[in-house]
mmCIF file with all atom_site columns, C-alpha atoms in Angstrom:
data_model
loop_
_atom_site.group_PDB
_atom_site.id
_atom_site.type_symbol
_atom_site.label_atom_id
_atom_site.label_alt_id
_atom_site.label_comp_id
_atom_site.label_asym_id
_atom_site.label_entity_id
_atom_site.label_seq_id
_atom_site.pdbx_PDB_ins_code
_atom_site.Cartn_x
_atom_site.Cartn_y
_atom_site.Cartn_z
_atom_site.occupancy
_atom_site.B_iso_or_equiv
_atom_site.pdbx_formal_charge
_atom_site.auth_seq_id
_atom_site.auth_comp_id
_atom_site.auth_asym_id
_atom_site.auth_atom_id
_atom_site.pdbx_PDB_model_num
ATOM 1   C CA . GLU W 1 1   ? -98.774  203.361 -215.019 1.00 55.00 ? 1   GLU W CA 1
ATOM 2   C CA . ALA W 1 2   ? -98.396  199.949 -216.657 1.00 58.00 ? 2   ALA W CA 1
ATOM 3   C CA . ASP W 1 3   ? -100.162 198.975 -219.482 1.00 89.00 ? 3   ASP W CA 1
ATOM 4   C CA . ILE W 1 4   ? -100.372 194.830 -219.648 1.00 95.00 ? 4   ILE W CA 1
ATOM 5   C CA . TYR W 1 5   ? -102.950 193.061 -219.465 1.00 95.00 ? 5   TYR W CA 1
ATOM 6   C CA . GLN W 1 6   ? -104.027 189.082 -219.096 1.00 96.00 ? 6   GLN W CA 1
ATOM 7   C CA . THR W 1 7   ? -107.130 187.851 -219.502 1.00 96.00 ? 7   THR W CA 1
ATOM 8   C CA . PRO W 1 8   ? -109.268 186.270 -218.081 1.00 96.00 ? 8   PRO W CA 1
ATOM 9   C CA . ARG W 1 9   ? -108.305 187.442 -214.717 1.00 95.00 ? 9   ARG W CA 1
ATOM 10  C CA . TYR W 1 10  ? -109.913 183.701 -213.637 1.00 96.00 ? 10  TYR W CA 1
ATOM 11  C CA . LEU W 1 11  ? -111.003 180.182 -215.295 1.00 97.00 ? 11  LEU W CA 1
ATOM 12  C CA . VAL W 1 12  ? -112.503 177.441 -214.037 1.00 97.00 ? 12  VAL W CA 1
ATOM 13  C CA . ILE W 1 13  ? -111.653 174.440 -216.458 1.00 96.00 ? 13  ILE W CA 1
ATOM 14  C CA . GLY W 1 14  ? -112.574 170.681 -216.230 1.00 96.00 ? 14  GLY W CA 1
ATOM 15  C CA . THR W 1 15  ? -109.101 167.967 -217.027 1.00 96.00 ? 15  THR W CA 1
ATOM 16  C CA . GLY W 1 16  ? -108.651 167.458 -220.264 1.00 96.00 ? 16  GLY W CA 1
ATOM 17  C CA . LYS W 1 17  ? -109.466 171.006 -221.890 1.00 95.00 ? 17  LYS W CA 1
ATOM 18  C CA . LYS W 1 18  ? -107.162 173.120 -223.961 1.00 96.00 ? 18  LYS W CA 1
ATOM 19  C CA . ILE W 1 19  ? -106.647 176.854 -222.571 1.00 96.00 ? 19  ILE W CA 1
ATOM 20  C CA . THR W 1 20  ? -104.862 179.633 -223.617 1.00 97.00 ? 20  THR W CA 1
ATOM 21  C CA . LEU W 1 21  ? -103.815 182.285 -221.213 1.00 97.00 ? 21  LEU W CA 1
ATOM 22  C CA . GLU W 1 22  ? -103.708 185.961 -222.695 1.00 98.00 ? 22  GLU W CA 1
ATOM 23  C CA . CYS W 1 23  ? -101.297 188.573 -222.325 1.00 98.00 ? 23  CYS W CA 1
ATOM 24  C CA . SER W 1 24  ? -101.194 192.243 -223.718 1.00 97.00 ? 24  SER W CA 1
ATOM 25  C CA . GLN W 1 25  ? -98.559  195.035 -223.392 1.00 96.00 ? 25  GLN W CA 1
ATOM 26  C CA . THR W 1 26  ? -99.026  198.343 -225.124 1.00 94.00 ? 26  THR W CA 1
ATOM 27  C CA . MET W 1 27  ? -95.736  199.688 -223.939 1.00 91.00 ? 27  MET W CA 1
ATOM 28  C CA . GLY W 1 28  ? -93.743  198.509 -227.301 1.00 91.00 ? 28  GLY W CA 1
ATOM 29  C CA . HIS W 1 29  ? -91.383  196.324 -224.806 1.00 91.00 ? 29  HIS W CA 1
ATOM 30  C CA . ASP W 1 30  ? -89.356  193.666 -226.397 1.00 89.00 ? 30  ASP W CA 1
ATOM 31  C CA . LYS W 1 31  ? -88.970  191.224 -223.368 1.00 90.00 ? 31  LYS W CA 1
ATOM 32  C CA . MET W 1 32  ? -92.140  189.418 -221.835 1.00 93.00 ? 32  MET W CA 1
ATOM 33  C CA . TYR W 1 33  ? -92.182  186.633 -218.923 1.00 93.00 ? 33  TYR W CA 1
ATOM 34  C CA . TRP W 1 34  ? -94.349  184.141 -217.806 1.00 95.00 ? 34  TRP W CA 1
ATOM 35  C CA . TYR W 1 35  ? -94.127  183.571 -213.863 1.00 94.00 ? 35  TYR W CA 1
ATOM 36  C CA . GLN W 1 36  ? -96.295  180.855 -212.155 1.00 95.00 ? 36  GLN W CA 1
ATOM 37  C CA . GLN W 1 37  ? -97.248  181.206 -208.409 1.00 94.00 ? 37  GLN W CA 1
ATOM 38  C CA . ASP W 1 38  ? -99.009  178.851 -205.886 1.00 93.00 ? 38  ASP W CA 1
ATOM 39  C CA . PRO W 1 39  ? -100.558 181.004 -203.206 1.00 87.00 ? 39  PRO W CA 1
ATOM 40  C CA . GLY W 1 40  ? -97.931  182.278 -200.362 1.00 84.00 ? 40  GLY W CA 1
ATOM 41  C CA . MET W 1 41  ? -95.185  180.700 -202.611 1.00 88.00 ? 41  MET W CA 1
ATOM 42  C CA . GLU W 1 42  ? -92.265  182.160 -204.439 1.00 88.00 ? 42  GLU W CA 1
ATOM 43  C CA . LEU W 1 43  ? -92.734  182.651 -208.281 1.00 89.00 ? 43  LEU W CA 1
ATOM 44  C CA . HIS W 1 44  ? -91.167  180.698 -210.867 1.00 91.00 ? 44  HIS W CA 1
ATOM 45  C CA . LEU W 1 45  ? -90.302  181.584 -214.461 1.00 91.00 ? 45  LEU W CA 1
ATOM 46  C CA . ILE W 1 46  ? -92.023  178.976 -216.770 1.00 93.00 ? 46  ILE W CA 1
ATOM 47  C CA . HIS W 1 47  ? -91.036  181.262 -220.241 1.00 94.00 ? 47  HIS W CA 1
ATOM 48  C CA . TYR W 1 48  ? -89.974  184.498 -221.686 1.00 91.00 ? 48  TYR W CA 1
ATOM 49  C CA . SER W 1 49  ? -89.419  185.752 -225.308 1.00 92.00 ? 49  SER W CA 1
ATOM 50  C CA . TYR W 1 50  ? -86.314  188.236 -226.534 1.00 89.00 ? 50  TYR W CA 1
ATOM 51  C CA . GLY W 1 51  ? -88.758  189.244 -228.920 1.00 91.00 ? 51  GLY W CA 1
ATOM 52  C CA . VAL W 1 52  ? -91.155  188.802 -231.706 1.00 95.00 ? 52  VAL W CA 1
ATOM 53  C CA . ASN W 1 53  ? -90.324  184.635 -233.013 1.00 95.00 ? 53  ASN W CA 1
ATOM 54  C CA . SER W 1 54  ? -88.234  184.129 -229.524 1.00 93.00 ? 54  SER W CA 1
ATOM 55  C CA . THR W 1 55  ? -89.056  181.731 -226.966 1.00 94.00 ? 55  THR W CA 1
ATOM 56  C CA . GLU W 1 56  ? -87.115  180.121 -223.718 1.00 91.00 ? 56  GLU W CA 1
ATOM 57  C CA . LYS W 1 57  ? -87.935  177.940 -220.739 1.00 90.00 ? 57  LYS W CA 1
ATOM 58  C CA . GLY W 1 58  ? -87.331  179.181 -217.541 1.00 87.00 ? 58  GLY W CA 1
ATOM 59  C CA . ASP W 1 59  ? -85.802  178.053 -213.828 1.00 80.00 ? 59  ASP W CA 1
ATOM 60  C CA . LEU W 1 60  ? -89.520  175.092 -213.588 1.00 81.00 ? 60  LEU W CA 1
ATOM 61  C CA . SER W 1 61  ? -90.477  172.680 -216.125 1.00 80.00 ? 61  SER W CA 1
ATOM 62  C CA . SER W 1 62  ? -93.502  173.454 -217.644 1.00 83.00 ? 62  SER W CA 1
ATOM 63  C CA . GLU W 1 63  ? -95.939  171.446 -219.606 1.00 89.00 ? 63  GLU W CA 1
ATOM 64  C CA . SER W 1 64  ? -97.405  174.749 -221.136 1.00 93.00 ? 64  SER W CA 1
ATOM 65  C CA . THR W 1 65  ? -96.347  176.479 -224.500 1.00 94.00 ? 65  THR W CA 1
ATOM 66  C CA . VAL W 1 66  ? -95.763  179.911 -225.757 1.00 96.00 ? 66  VAL W CA 1
ATOM 67  C CA . SER W 1 67  ? -95.807  182.074 -229.175 1.00 96.00 ? 67  SER W CA 1
ATOM 68  C CA . ARG W 1 68  ? -94.748  185.344 -229.999 1.00 97.00 ? 68  ARG W CA 1
ATOM 69  C CA . ILE W 1 69  ? -95.817  186.443 -233.210 1.00 97.00 ? 69  ILE W CA 1
ATOM 70  C CA . ARG W 1 70  ? -96.590  189.765 -232.192 1.00 96.00 ? 70  ARG W CA 1
ATOM 71  C CA . THR W 1 71  ? -94.546  192.422 -230.382 1.00 95.00 ? 71  THR W CA 1
ATOM 72  C CA . GLU W 1 72  ? -97.425  193.257 -228.026 1.00 96.00 ? 72  GLU W CA 1
ATOM 73  C CA . HIS W 1 73  ? -98.799  189.462 -227.483 1.00 97.00 ? 73  HIS W CA 1
ATOM 74  C CA . PHE W 1 74  ? -97.311  186.447 -225.957 1.00 98.00 ? 74  PHE W CA 1
ATOM 75  C CA . PRO W 1 75  ? -100.329 183.984 -225.116 1.00 98.00 ? 75  PRO W CA 1
ATOM 76  C CA . LEU W 1 76  ? -99.402  180.670 -222.671 1.00 97.00 ? 76  LEU W CA 1
ATOM 77  C CA . THR W 1 77  ? -101.111 177.931 -223.978 1.00 96.00 ? 77  THR W CA 1
ATOM 78  C CA . LEU W 1 78  ? -102.781 174.277 -222.198 1.00 94.00 ? 78  LEU W CA 1
ATOM 79  C CA . GLU W 1 79  ? -103.108 170.925 -224.645 1.00 94.00 ? 79  GLU W CA 1
ATOM 80  C CA . SER W 1 80  ? -104.794 169.477 -222.198 1.00 95.00 ? 80  SER W CA 1
ATOM 81  C CA . ALA W 1 81  ? -104.765 170.990 -218.527 1.00 94.00 ? 81  ALA W CA 1
ATOM 82  C CA . ARG W 1 82  ? -104.857 168.726 -215.255 1.00 95.00 ? 82  ARG W CA 1
ATOM 83  C CA . PRO W 1 83  ? -105.627 169.666 -211.668 1.00 96.00 ? 83  PRO W CA 1
ATOM 84  C CA . SER W 1 84  ? -101.653 169.914 -211.168 1.00 94.00 ? 84  SER W CA 1
ATOM 85  C CA . HIS W 1 85  ? -101.796 172.767 -213.256 1.00 95.00 ? 85  HIS W CA 1
ATOM 86  C CA . THR W 1 86  ? -103.910 175.201 -210.551 1.00 96.00 ? 86  THR W CA 1
ATOM 87  C CA . SER W 1 87  ? -101.695 178.330 -210.083 1.00 96.00 ? 87  SER W CA 1
ATOM 88  C CA . GLN W 1 88  ? -101.847 182.125 -210.430 1.00 96.00 ? 88  GLN W CA 1
ATOM 89  C CA . TYR W 1 89  ? -100.002 182.786 -214.180 1.00 97.00 ? 89  TYR W CA 1
ATOM 90  C CA . LEU W 1 90  ? -98.209  186.180 -214.127 1.00 96.00 ? 90  LEU W CA 1
ATOM 91  C CA . CYS W 1 91  ? -96.942  188.345 -217.376 1.00 96.00 ? 91  CYS W CA 1
ATOM 92  C CA . ALA W 1 92  ? -94.215  190.843 -216.885 1.00 94.00 ? 92  ALA W CA 1
ATOM 93  C CA . SER W 1 93  ? -92.699  192.699 -219.595 1.00 93.00 ? 93  SER W CA 1
ATOM 94  C CA . ARG W 1 94  ? -89.622  195.065 -219.943 1.00 88.00 ? 94  ARG W CA 1
ATOM 95  C CA . GLY W 1 95  ? -88.229  197.149 -222.485 1.00 78.00 ? 95  GLY W CA 1
ATOM 96  C CA . THR W 1 96  ? -84.836  197.101 -223.311 1.00 70.00 ? 96  THR W CA 1
ATOM 97  C CA . VAL W 1 97  ? -84.352  200.524 -221.674 1.00 63.00 ? 97  VAL W CA 1
ATOM 98  C CA . ASN W 1 98  ? -85.729  200.569 -218.690 1.00 53.00 ? 98  ASN W CA 1
ATOM 99  C CA . GLU W 1 99  ? -85.106  197.897 -216.730 1.00 74.00 ? 99  GLU W CA 1
ATOM 100 C CA . LYS W 1 100 ? -88.726  197.588 -215.011 1.00 83.00 ? 100 LYS W CA 1
ATOM 101 C CA . LEU W 1 101 ? -90.840  194.784 -214.988 1.00 88.00 ? 101 LEU W CA 1
ATOM 102 C CA . PHE W 1 102 ? -93.981  195.661 -215.541 1.00 91.00 ? 102 PHE W CA 1
ATOM 103 C CA . PHE W 1 103 ? -96.569  192.886 -214.229 1.00 93.00 ? 103 PHE W CA 1
ATOM 104 C CA . GLY W 1 104 ? -100.267 192.372 -215.439 1.00 95.00 ? 104 GLY W CA 1
ATOM 105 C CA . SER W 1 105 ? -103.038 190.942 -212.775 1.00 93.00 ? 105 SER W CA 1
ATOM 106 C CA . GLY W 1 106 ? -102.490 187.393 -213.742 1.00 95.00 ? 106 GLY W CA 1
ATOM 107 C CA . THR W 1 107 ? -105.002 184.554 -214.296 1.00 96.00 ? 107 THR W CA 1
ATOM 108 C CA . GLN W 1 108 ? -105.837 182.781 -211.614 1.00 96.00 ? 108 GLN W CA 1
ATOM 109 C CA . LEU W 1 109 ? -106.263 178.742 -212.820 1.00 97.00 ? 109 LEU W CA 1
ATOM 110 C CA . SER W 1 110 ? -108.030 176.195 -211.045 1.00 97.00 ? 110 SER W CA 1
ATOM 111 C CA . VAL W 1 111 ? -108.598 172.823 -213.046 1.00 96.00 ? 111 VAL W CA 1
ATOM 112 C CA . LEU W 1 112 ? -111.059 170.101 -211.736 1.00 95.00 ? 112 LEU W CA 1
ATOM 113 C CA . ASP Q 2 1   ? -78.133  186.859 -210.574 1.00 63.00 ? 1   ASP Q CA 1
ATOM 114 C CA . ALA Q 2 2   ? -76.936  186.941 -206.544 1.00 68.00 ? 2   ALA Q CA 1
ATOM 115 C CA . LYS Q 2 3   ? -78.783  185.225 -204.143 1.00 84.00 ? 3   LYS Q CA 1
ATOM 116 C CA . THR Q 2 4   ? -80.098  187.445 -201.202 1.00 91.00 ? 4   THR Q CA 1
ATOM 117 C CA . THR Q 2 5   ? -81.312  186.783 -197.659 1.00 93.00 ? 5   THR Q CA 1
ATOM 118 C CA . GLN Q 2 6   ? -84.385  188.797 -196.439 1.00 95.00 ? 6   GLN Q CA 1
ATOM 119 C CA . PRO Q 2 7   ? -86.262  187.401 -193.016 1.00 96.00 ? 7   PRO Q CA 1
ATOM 120 C CA . THR Q 2 8   ? -89.460  185.849 -193.929 1.00 95.00 ? 8   THR Q CA 1
ATOM 121 C CA . SER Q 2 9   ? -92.096  187.879 -191.743 1.00 96.00 ? 9   SER Q CA 1
ATOM 122 C CA . MET Q 2 10  ? -91.866  191.413 -189.801 1.00 97.00 ? 10  MET Q CA 1
ATOM 123 C CA . ASP Q 2 11  ? -94.502  193.892 -188.714 1.00 97.00 ? 11  ASP Q CA 1
ATOM 124 C CA . CYS Q 2 12  ? -94.419  197.753 -188.468 1.00 97.00 ? 12  CYS Q CA 1
ATOM 125 C CA . ALA Q 2 13  ? -97.082  200.152 -186.377 1.00 97.00 ? 13  ALA Q CA 1
ATOM 126 C CA . GLU Q 2 14  ? -99.079  202.416 -188.932 1.00 97.00 ? 14  GLU Q CA 1
ATOM 127 C CA . GLY Q 2 15  ? -97.287  205.955 -189.896 1.00 96.00 ? 15  GLY Q CA 1
ATOM 128 C CA . ARG Q 2 16  ? -94.148  204.675 -188.210 1.00 97.00 ? 16  ARG Q CA 1
ATOM 129 C CA . ALA Q 2 17  ? -91.203  203.744 -190.726 1.00 97.00 ? 17  ALA Q CA 1
ATOM 130 C CA . ALA Q 2 18  ? -90.581  200.318 -192.053 1.00 98.00 ? 18  ALA Q CA 1
ATOM 131 C CA . ASN Q 2 19  ? -87.217  199.394 -192.558 1.00 98.00 ? 19  ASN Q CA 1
ATOM 132 C CA . LEU Q 2 20  ? -86.995  196.408 -194.544 1.00 98.00 ? 20  LEU Q CA 1
ATOM 133 C CA . PRO Q 2 21  ? -83.187  194.563 -194.664 1.00 97.00 ? 21  PRO Q CA 1
ATOM 134 C CA . CYS Q 2 22  ? -81.969  192.368 -197.862 1.00 96.00 ? 22  CYS Q CA 1
ATOM 135 C CA . ASN Q 2 23  ? -78.277  190.426 -197.658 1.00 95.00 ? 23  ASN Q CA 1
ATOM 136 C CA . HIS Q 2 24  ? -76.956  190.063 -200.659 1.00 92.00 ? 24  HIS Q CA 1
ATOM 137 C CA . SER Q 2 25  ? -73.497  189.486 -199.430 1.00 90.00 ? 25  SER Q CA 1
ATOM 138 C CA . THR Q 2 26  ? -72.064  187.730 -202.903 1.00 88.00 ? 26  THR Q CA 1
ATOM 139 C CA . ILE Q 2 27  ? -73.409  190.596 -205.425 1.00 89.00 ? 27  ILE Q CA 1
ATOM 140 C CA . SER Q 2 28  ? -70.865  191.337 -208.245 1.00 85.00 ? 28  SER Q CA 1
ATOM 141 C CA . GLY Q 2 29  ? -70.067  194.922 -209.490 1.00 85.00 ? 29  GLY Q CA 1
ATOM 142 C CA . ASN Q 2 30  ? -72.729  195.182 -212.179 1.00 81.00 ? 30  ASN Q CA 1
ATOM 143 C CA . GLU Q 2 31  ? -75.460  193.940 -209.896 1.00 85.00 ? 31  GLU Q CA 1
ATOM 144 C CA . TYR Q 2 32  ? -78.091  195.972 -209.282 1.00 88.00 ? 32  TYR Q CA 1
ATOM 145 C CA . VAL Q 2 33  ? -80.491  195.938 -205.708 1.00 91.00 ? 33  VAL Q CA 1
ATOM 146 C CA . TYR Q 2 34  ? -84.492  196.177 -207.013 1.00 91.00 ? 34  TYR Q CA 1
ATOM 147 C CA . TRP Q 2 35  ? -87.095  196.314 -204.867 1.00 95.00 ? 35  TRP Q CA 1
ATOM 148 C CA . TYR Q 2 36  ? -90.837  194.998 -205.752 1.00 95.00 ? 36  TYR Q CA 1
ATOM 149 C CA . ARG Q 2 37  ? -93.805  194.463 -203.785 1.00 96.00 ? 37  ARG Q CA 1
ATOM 150 C CA . GLN Q 2 38  ? -96.848  191.984 -204.407 1.00 95.00 ? 38  GLN Q CA 1
ATOM 151 C CA . ILE Q 2 39  ? -99.798  192.890 -202.257 1.00 93.00 ? 39  ILE Q CA 1
ATOM 152 C CA . HIS Q 2 40  ? -102.399 190.077 -201.435 1.00 85.00 ? 40  HIS Q CA 1
ATOM 153 C CA . SER Q 2 41  ? -102.519 187.905 -205.185 1.00 78.00 ? 41  SER Q CA 1
ATOM 154 C CA . GLN Q 2 42  ? -101.811 191.037 -207.621 1.00 88.00 ? 42  GLN Q CA 1
ATOM 155 C CA . GLY Q 2 43  ? -98.634  191.045 -209.702 1.00 91.00 ? 43  GLY Q CA 1
ATOM 156 C CA . PRO Q 2 44  ? -95.520  192.582 -208.337 1.00 93.00 ? 44  PRO Q CA 1
ATOM 157 C CA . GLN Q 2 45  ? -94.823  196.541 -208.448 1.00 93.00 ? 45  GLN Q CA 1
ATOM 158 C CA . TYR Q 2 46  ? -91.902  197.819 -209.188 1.00 92.00 ? 46  TYR Q CA 1
ATOM 159 C CA . ILE Q 2 47  ? -90.324  200.139 -206.056 1.00 95.00 ? 47  ILE Q CA 1
ATOM 160 C CA . ILE Q 2 48  ? -86.868  201.810 -206.477 1.00 94.00 ? 48  ILE Q CA 1
ATOM 161 C CA . HIS Q 2 49  ? -83.352  199.910 -207.567 1.00 91.00 ? 49  HIS Q CA 1
ATOM 162 C CA . GLY Q 2 50  ? -80.007  201.239 -206.968 1.00 91.00 ? 50  GLY Q CA 1
ATOM 163 C CA . LEU Q 2 51  ? -75.968  200.483 -207.434 1.00 90.00 ? 51  LEU Q CA 1
ATOM 164 C CA . LYS Q 2 52  ? -74.380  202.111 -204.722 1.00 90.00 ? 52  LYS Q CA 1
ATOM 165 C CA . ASN Q 2 53  ? -75.213  205.558 -203.668 1.00 87.00 ? 53  ASN Q CA 1
ATOM 166 C CA . ASN Q 2 54  ? -78.926  205.545 -201.745 1.00 94.00 ? 54  ASN Q CA 1
ATOM 167 C CA . GLU Q 2 55  ? -81.764  206.403 -203.365 1.00 95.00 ? 55  GLU Q CA 1
ATOM 168 C CA . THR Q 2 56  ? -85.006  208.310 -203.153 1.00 96.00 ? 56  THR Q CA 1
ATOM 169 C CA . ASN Q 2 57  ? -88.497  208.225 -205.116 1.00 95.00 ? 57  ASN Q CA 1
ATOM 170 C CA . GLU Q 2 58  ? -91.815  208.404 -203.857 1.00 94.00 ? 58  GLU Q CA 1
ATOM 171 C CA . MET Q 2 59  ? -92.562  205.747 -202.517 1.00 94.00 ? 59  MET Q CA 1
ATOM 172 C CA . ALA Q 2 60  ? -89.389  204.665 -200.725 1.00 97.00 ? 60  ALA Q CA 1
ATOM 173 C CA . SER Q 2 61  ? -85.431  204.866 -199.748 1.00 97.00 ? 61  SER Q CA 1
ATOM 174 C CA . LEU Q 2 62  ? -83.133  202.297 -200.346 1.00 97.00 ? 62  LEU Q CA 1
ATOM 175 C CA . ILE Q 2 63  ? -80.041  202.559 -198.717 1.00 97.00 ? 63  ILE Q CA 1
ATOM 176 C CA . ILE Q 2 64  ? -77.063  199.974 -199.692 1.00 96.00 ? 64  ILE Q CA 1
ATOM 177 C CA . THR Q 2 65  ? -74.168  199.312 -197.273 1.00 95.00 ? 65  THR Q CA 1
ATOM 178 C CA . GLU Q 2 66  ? -70.235  200.849 -199.099 1.00 94.00 ? 66  GLU Q CA 1
ATOM 179 C CA . ASP Q 2 67  ? -69.531  196.767 -199.274 1.00 93.00 ? 67  ASP Q CA 1
ATOM 180 C CA . ARG Q 2 68  ? -73.017  196.357 -201.027 1.00 94.00 ? 68  ARG Q CA 1
ATOM 181 C CA . LYS Q 2 69  ? -73.415  193.190 -199.489 1.00 94.00 ? 69  LYS Q CA 1
ATOM 182 C CA . SER Q 2 70  ? -76.695  194.731 -197.468 1.00 95.00 ? 70  SER Q CA 1
ATOM 183 C CA . SER Q 2 71  ? -79.679  197.420 -198.515 1.00 96.00 ? 71  SER Q CA 1
ATOM 184 C CA . THR Q 2 72  ? -82.060  198.463 -196.615 1.00 97.00 ? 72  THR Q CA 1
ATOM 185 C CA . LEU Q 2 73  ? -85.311  199.301 -198.233 1.00 98.00 ? 73  LEU Q CA 1
ATOM 186 C CA . ILE Q 2 74  ? -87.148  202.354 -196.183 1.00 98.00 ? 74  ILE Q CA 1
ATOM 187 C CA . LEU Q 2 75  ? -91.186  203.482 -196.257 1.00 97.00 ? 75  LEU Q CA 1
ATOM 188 C CA . PRO Q 2 76  ? -90.980  206.276 -194.122 1.00 96.00 ? 76  PRO Q CA 1
ATOM 189 C CA . HIS Q 2 77  ? -94.732  206.683 -192.944 1.00 94.00 ? 77  HIS Q CA 1
ATOM 190 C CA . ALA Q 2 78  ? -96.222  203.055 -193.599 1.00 96.00 ? 78  ALA Q CA 1
ATOM 191 C CA . THR Q 2 79  ? -99.613  202.956 -194.051 1.00 97.00 ? 79  THR Q CA 1
ATOM 192 C CA . LEU Q 2 80  ? -102.400 199.654 -193.833 1.00 96.00 ? 80  LEU Q CA 1
ATOM 193 C CA . ARG Q 2 81  ? -101.807 199.580 -197.832 1.00 95.00 ? 81  ARG Q CA 1
ATOM 194 C CA . ASP Q 2 82  ? -97.969  198.657 -197.602 1.00 97.00 ? 82  ASP Q CA 1
ATOM 195 C CA . THR Q 2 83  ? -99.148  195.876 -196.186 1.00 97.00 ? 83  THR Q CA 1
ATOM 196 C CA . ALA Q 2 84  ? -97.707  192.815 -198.646 1.00 97.00 ? 84  ALA Q CA 1
ATOM 197 C CA . VAL Q 2 85  ? -94.506  190.916 -199.632 1.00 96.00 ? 85  VAL Q CA 1
ATOM 198 C CA . TYR Q 2 86  ? -91.475  192.850 -200.797 1.00 97.00 ? 86  TYR Q CA 1
ATOM 199 C CA . TYR Q 2 87  ? -88.810  191.155 -202.802 1.00 95.00 ? 87  TYR Q CA 1
ATOM 200 C CA . CYS Q 2 88  ? -85.015  192.332 -202.834 1.00 94.00 ? 88  CYS Q CA 1
ATOM 201 C CA . ILE Q 2 89  ? -83.455  190.780 -205.922 1.00 90.00 ? 89  ILE Q CA 1
ATOM 202 C CA . ALA Q 2 90  ? -79.785  191.267 -207.318 1.00 86.00 ? 90  ALA Q CA 1
ATOM 203 C CA . SER Q 2 91  ? -79.263  191.912 -211.314 1.00 81.00 ? 91  SER Q CA 1
ATOM 204 C CA . PRO Q 2 92  ? -77.745  192.962 -213.887 1.00 72.00 ? 92  PRO Q CA 1
ATOM 205 C CA . THR Q 2 93  ? -79.781  196.463 -215.411 1.00 64.00 ? 93  THR Q CA 1
ATOM 206 C CA . ASN Q 2 94  ? -79.961  194.404 -218.783 1.00 59.00 ? 94  ASN Q CA 1
ATOM 207 C CA . PHE Q 2 95  ? -80.566  191.182 -217.217 1.00 55.00 ? 95  PHE Q CA 1
ATOM 208 C CA . GLY Q 2 96  ? -78.349  189.283 -219.015 1.00 53.00 ? 96  GLY Q CA 1
ATOM 209 C CA . ASN Q 2 97  ? -79.648  186.741 -217.052 1.00 52.00 ? 97  ASN Q CA 1
ATOM 210 C CA . GLU Q 2 98  ? -83.010  186.561 -218.446 1.00 58.00 ? 98  GLU Q CA 1
ATOM 211 C CA . LYS Q 2 99  ? -84.310  183.923 -215.220 1.00 61.00 ? 99  LYS Q CA 1
ATOM 212 C CA . LEU Q 2 100 ? -85.246  186.610 -212.487 1.00 70.00 ? 100 LEU Q CA 1
ATOM 213 C CA . THR Q 2 101 ? -85.228  184.865 -209.162 1.00 74.00 ? 101 THR Q CA 1
ATOM 214 C CA . PHE Q 2 102 ? -88.366  186.272 -206.632 1.00 83.00 ? 102 PHE Q CA 1
ATOM 215 C CA . GLY Q 2 103 ? -87.380  184.405 -203.627 1.00 83.00 ? 103 GLY Q CA 1
ATOM 216 C CA . THR Q 2 104 ? -89.940  184.289 -200.985 1.00 86.00 ? 104 THR Q CA 1
ATOM 217 C CA . GLY Q 2 105 ? -89.433  187.979 -199.797 1.00 94.00 ? 105 GLY Q CA 1
ATOM 218 C CA . THR Q 2 106 ? -90.947  189.223 -196.848 1.00 96.00 ? 106 THR Q CA 1
ATOM 219 C CA . ARG Q 2 107 ? -94.172  189.264 -195.422 1.00 96.00 ? 107 ARG Q CA 1
ATOM 220 C CA . LEU Q 2 108 ? -94.656  192.768 -194.381 1.00 98.00 ? 108 LEU Q CA 1
ATOM 221 C CA . THR Q 2 109 ? -97.881  193.635 -191.919 1.00 97.00 ? 109 THR Q CA 1
ATOM 222 C CA . ILE Q 2 110 ? -98.733  197.073 -190.583 1.00 97.00 ? 110 ILE Q CA 1
ATOM 223 C CA . ILE Q 2 111 ? -100.452 197.114 -187.752 1.00 97.00 ? 111 ILE Q CA 1
ATOM 224 C CA . PRO Q 2 112 ? -102.770 199.526 -187.333 1.00 95.00 ? 112 PRO Q CA 1
#
């Protein structure tokens, strides 16, 4: 049902590299979100967006940045990856009429 | 968002009804109760939501007490595929506070 896509599904990268996690949705949703989740732990909201050119920081402080140039696209960037960034990153979206959150499959990031 | 409290884990025999409780004693009048589940490391999946009336869909039933301080998610005939972490969230439908908190949820294990 959900048309929200995250790439890559898995990423192993060395310390200091710049990475971008992609998230796209084809549902025309205005609101998009990034969550971070460690194994067996809570989901923490790190970024969200109300629409194009809107970005806000969530509850959990993150060194990542996001952009929202197009409605369907909400990429997350880490300028210099560190082992402490190892985690799963989940993208979600929601329309203004339908209150359900739709999640992507997530990106499992490992920084060596 | 109102804080919710759920048991950390539960077991249920395959084929039986799984009843997952949630306490939300500080819920306000405009907050709905939402249930999501997360299977293994996938993105959470919406199950059901309600305000004060009981709700049923193809996945589950939601029973909300008259005082709205607690609710129960019912999976009528649990299967092994229902093994997951279940999250109960209280939030306005317009998500006026965008910092949607999932908490730690209930880890439901379906026993063959």
